[in-house]
C-alpha cells in the first residue's frame, strides 16, 4: 500500500475510484482510531510496519482534529509522510496553499 486517505466520505470515495484505500472520519474519535491504526501509534495493533503506506493523505478538517498527533508524527520524521489536502468544501480559512508555503519558504513564485 503506497497511499492511504482519511477524510470525508465523498473524498474517500473519489480516492477509492483511483485505487487508493481510505477511511471515512466524521469526528475526532474516528479520525484518531484510523490514524493510530495506520501509523501504529498508541500501542494500537494496526497495519504491520512493512505494509504501512508511504503517504498518508488527510483532509484539512481531519488534520485539524488531529493537530497534536500530526505535528508529533511529522517531527519524528517517520513514514508515512503526511499530506494535507482541502476537503470537499474547499480550503479551510487560514490554511496556506502549497504554492503559498513554497513562496514563503523559498521566495520563488510557482
Rosetta silent file (secondary structure, phi, psi, omega in degrees, C-alpha in Angstrom):
SEQUENCE: XXXXXXXXXXXXXXXXXXXXXXXXXXXXXXXXXXXXXXXXXXXXXXXXXXXXXXXXXXXXXXXXXXXXXXXXXXXXXXXXXXXXXXXXXXXXXXXXXXXXXXXXXXXXXX
SCORE:     score description
SCORE:     0.000 S_00000001
   1 L     0.000  119.123 -179.225    0.000    0.000    0.000 S_00000001
   2 L   -92.262  -37.066 -176.410    1.605    3.250   -1.145 S_00000001
   3 E  -128.861  153.401  174.206   -1.156    5.718   -0.261 S_00000001
   4 E  -150.027  144.332 -177.543   -3.981    5.873    2.263 S_00000001
   5 E  -125.252  141.238  172.618   -6.574    8.607    2.841 S_00000001
   6 E  -126.139  122.443 -177.533   -8.562    9.672    5.896 S_00000001
   7 E  -178.542 -158.883  179.608  -11.297   12.205    5.284 S_00000001
   8 L   -69.731  155.821 -175.106  -14.859   12.973    4.330 S_00000001
   9 H   -52.213  -50.277 -176.115  -16.976   10.289    2.674 S_00000001
  10 H   -63.370  -38.561 -179.829  -17.012   11.851   -0.801 S_00000001
  11 H   -69.258  -41.148  178.475  -13.253   12.386   -0.843 S_00000001
  12 H   -63.451  -40.830  177.203  -12.548    8.823    0.302 S_00000001
  13 H   -62.078  -43.532  179.392  -14.861    7.512   -2.438 S_00000001
  14 H   -61.117  -43.922  177.867  -13.050    9.638   -5.035 S_00000001
  15 H   -65.151  -37.693  177.920   -9.666    8.272   -3.928 S_00000001
  16 H   -60.856  -34.662 -179.901  -11.086    4.728   -3.977 S_00000001
  17 H   -63.405  -24.729  178.043  -12.052    5.217   -7.616 S_00000001
  18 L  -104.654   14.050  172.488   -8.364    5.641   -8.486 S_00000001
  19 L    92.589   12.060  179.422   -7.270    2.704   -6.341 S_00000001
  20 L  -101.381  124.570  178.698   -6.353    4.416   -3.067 S_00000001
  21 E   -73.821  157.081  179.307   -7.768    2.859    0.095 S_00000001
  22 E  -165.916  174.489  179.649   -9.174    5.064    2.799 S_00000001
  23 E  -132.357  137.073  175.282  -11.325    5.516    5.860 S_00000001
  24 E   -81.943  131.348  177.653  -14.171    7.940    6.428 S_00000001
  25 L  -128.391  118.800 -178.272  -13.751   10.006    9.600 S_00000001
  26 L  -104.489   -9.994  179.118  -16.607   12.198   10.786 S_00000001
  27 L  -151.859  176.445 -176.743  -15.258   13.094   14.225 S_00000001
  28 H   -61.148  -40.971 -177.099  -12.055   13.106   16.274 S_00000001
  29 H   -61.732  -45.841  178.771  -12.559    9.583   17.648 S_00000001
  30 H   -65.511  -42.009  179.800  -12.916    8.035   14.193 S_00000001
  31 H   -64.475  -43.349 -178.936  -10.013   10.073   12.820 S_00000001
  32 H   -66.666  -40.706  178.753   -7.747    9.181   15.756 S_00000001
  33 H   -62.292  -44.477  179.309   -8.592    5.469   15.544 S_00000001
  34 H   -66.460  -43.532  179.489   -7.784    5.401   11.819 S_00000001
  35 H   -60.318  -46.686 -179.723   -4.591    7.446   12.298 S_00000001
  36 H   -65.486  -37.575  179.119   -3.369    5.177   15.094 S_00000001
  37 H   -65.556  -42.540 -177.155   -4.179    2.026   13.096 S_00000001
  38 H   -73.800  -38.087 -176.883   -2.297    3.223   10.019 S_00000001
  39 H   -91.409  -17.273 -177.225    0.719    4.631   11.886 S_00000001
  40 L    78.961   16.454  179.114    0.852    2.060   14.686 S_00000001
  41 H   -75.872  159.805  171.320    0.763    4.813   17.333 S_00000001
  42 H    68.286   21.186  178.440   -0.640    4.421   20.799 S_00000001
  43 H    70.227   13.036 -179.462    0.019    0.706   21.073 S_00000001
  44 L   -77.488  132.053  175.666   -2.799    0.001   18.634 S_00000001
  45 L   -76.385  104.021 -176.384   -2.446   -3.243   16.727 S_00000001
  46 L  -123.790 -139.451 -179.421   -2.745   -1.901   13.227 S_00000001
  47 L   -72.097  130.602  177.252   -1.128   -2.294    9.876 S_00000001
  48 L   -56.986  145.348 -174.695    2.262   -4.060   10.101 S_00000001
  49 H   -56.573  -32.293  179.593    5.128   -1.602    9.553 S_00000001
  50 H   -70.466  -18.973 -178.322    6.160   -3.388    6.352 S_00000001
  51 H  -108.332    4.408 -179.936    2.669   -2.795    4.904 S_00000001
  52 L   -67.636  149.189  178.077    2.159    0.801    6.036 S_00000001
  53 L   -67.839  156.494  175.616    1.519    3.374    3.344 S_00000001
  54 L   -83.407  -28.477 -179.307    4.335    5.689    2.314 S_00000001
  55 E  -130.839  126.596  175.811    1.958    8.650    2.081 S_00000001
  56 E  -107.941  115.804 -179.248   -0.998    9.331    4.368 S_00000001
  57 E   -94.528  122.542  176.694   -3.421   11.831    2.869 S_00000001
  58 E  -118.546  140.315  171.786   -5.512   13.761    5.400 S_00000001
  59 E   -72.756  158.303 -179.836   -8.124   16.349    4.634 S_00000001
  60 H   -58.652  -35.857 -179.921   -7.510   19.696    6.309 S_00000001
  61 H   -64.994  -43.630  178.467  -10.549   19.085    8.527 S_00000001
  62 H   -66.800  -42.411  178.938   -9.194   15.741    9.759 S_00000001
  63 H   -60.454  -37.469  177.444   -5.739   17.228   10.213 S_00000001
  64 H   -65.786  -35.693  177.701   -7.262   19.993   12.353 S_00000001
  65 H   -67.464  -29.818 -174.998   -8.941   17.338   14.530 S_00000001
  66 L  -113.577   31.287 -171.526   -5.592   15.561   14.977 S_00000001
  67 H   -52.685  -48.852 -178.407   -3.328   18.606   15.120 S_00000001
  68 H   -65.000  -44.024 -179.213   -1.172   17.471   18.061 S_00000001
  69 H   -64.813  -41.320 -179.598   -0.808   13.906   16.792 S_00000001
  70 H   -65.370  -46.604  178.797    0.064   15.047   13.267 S_00000001
  71 H   -60.787  -42.845  178.202    2.693   17.524   14.483 S_00000001
  72 H   -61.360  -43.749  179.735    4.213   14.896   16.748 S_00000001
  73 H   -64.096  -44.433 -178.443    4.341   12.380   13.887 S_00000001
  74 H   -65.466  -36.865  178.723    5.893   14.882   11.471 S_00000001
  75 H   -66.994  -26.534  179.488    8.560   15.879   13.988 S_00000001
  76 L   -78.486   -8.335  178.086    9.532   12.221   14.333 S_00000001
  77 L    50.865   53.584 -179.495   10.325   12.083   10.594 S_00000001
  78 L  -116.461  162.015  170.836    8.729    8.686   10.110 S_00000001
  79 L   -85.774  143.671    8.415    6.750    7.043    7.331 S_00000001
  80 L   -82.387  151.996  172.132    4.073    7.567    6.301 S_00000001
  81 E   -71.259  135.231 -178.326    4.614   11.093    5.076 S_00000001
  82 E  -100.587  127.869  179.466    1.516   13.140    5.912 S_00000001
  83 E  -122.164  129.873  177.306   -0.001   15.311    3.198 S_00000001
  84 E   -97.837  137.150  176.295   -2.940   17.636    3.804 S_00000001
  85 E  -128.159  151.602  175.500   -5.461   18.305    1.057 S_00000001
  86 L   -62.494  150.136  176.995   -8.517   20.570    1.036 S_00000001
  87 E   -81.173 -170.920 -176.682  -11.784   18.813    1.745 S_00000001
  88 L   -69.104  -18.434  179.802  -14.844   18.733   -0.452 S_00000001
  89 L   -97.603   11.853  177.369  -15.899   22.166    0.793 S_00000001
  90 E    93.565 -174.165 -176.933  -12.596   23.780   -0.199 S_00000001
  91 L   -68.423  139.220  175.170   -9.684   25.144    1.772 S_00000001
  92 L   -70.915  144.812 -179.874  -10.158   25.876    5.464 S_00000001
  93 L   -60.891  133.110  178.794   -9.894   29.533    6.341 S_00000001
  94 L    91.356   -9.044  178.846   -6.374   30.484    7.366 S_00000001
  95 L   -85.549  138.002  177.727   -4.689   27.486    5.695 S_00000001
  96 L   -84.371  147.630  172.660   -1.924   28.207    3.208 S_00000001
  97 L   -79.279  165.633  177.881   -1.866   26.596   -0.187 S_00000001
  98 H   -59.860  -41.343  178.602    1.180   24.606   -1.223 S_00000001
  99 H   -61.057  -42.282  178.084    2.174   27.425   -3.579 S_00000001
 100 H   -63.058  -41.872 -179.729    1.947   29.961   -0.746 S_00000001
 101 H   -64.661  -41.546  177.577    4.075   27.781    1.532 S_00000001
 102 H   -64.588  -45.777  179.546    6.751   27.359   -1.158 S_00000001
 103 H   -58.663  -42.595 -179.550    6.738   31.051   -1.935 S_00000001
 104 H   -67.858  -40.960 -176.694    7.133   31.868    1.745 S_00000001
 105 H   -75.907  -39.898 -172.061    9.900   29.322    2.347 S_00000001
 106 H  -105.522  -26.793 -177.315   11.924   29.819   -0.825 S_00000001
 107 L    84.154   17.129 -179.337   10.908   33.228   -2.046 S_00000001
 108 L  -121.304  133.652  178.542   10.073   31.917   -5.509 S_00000001
 109 L   -84.595  130.592  177.246    6.631   32.026   -7.064 S_00000001
 110 L  -112.081    0.000    0.000    5.472   28.747   -8.628 S_00000001
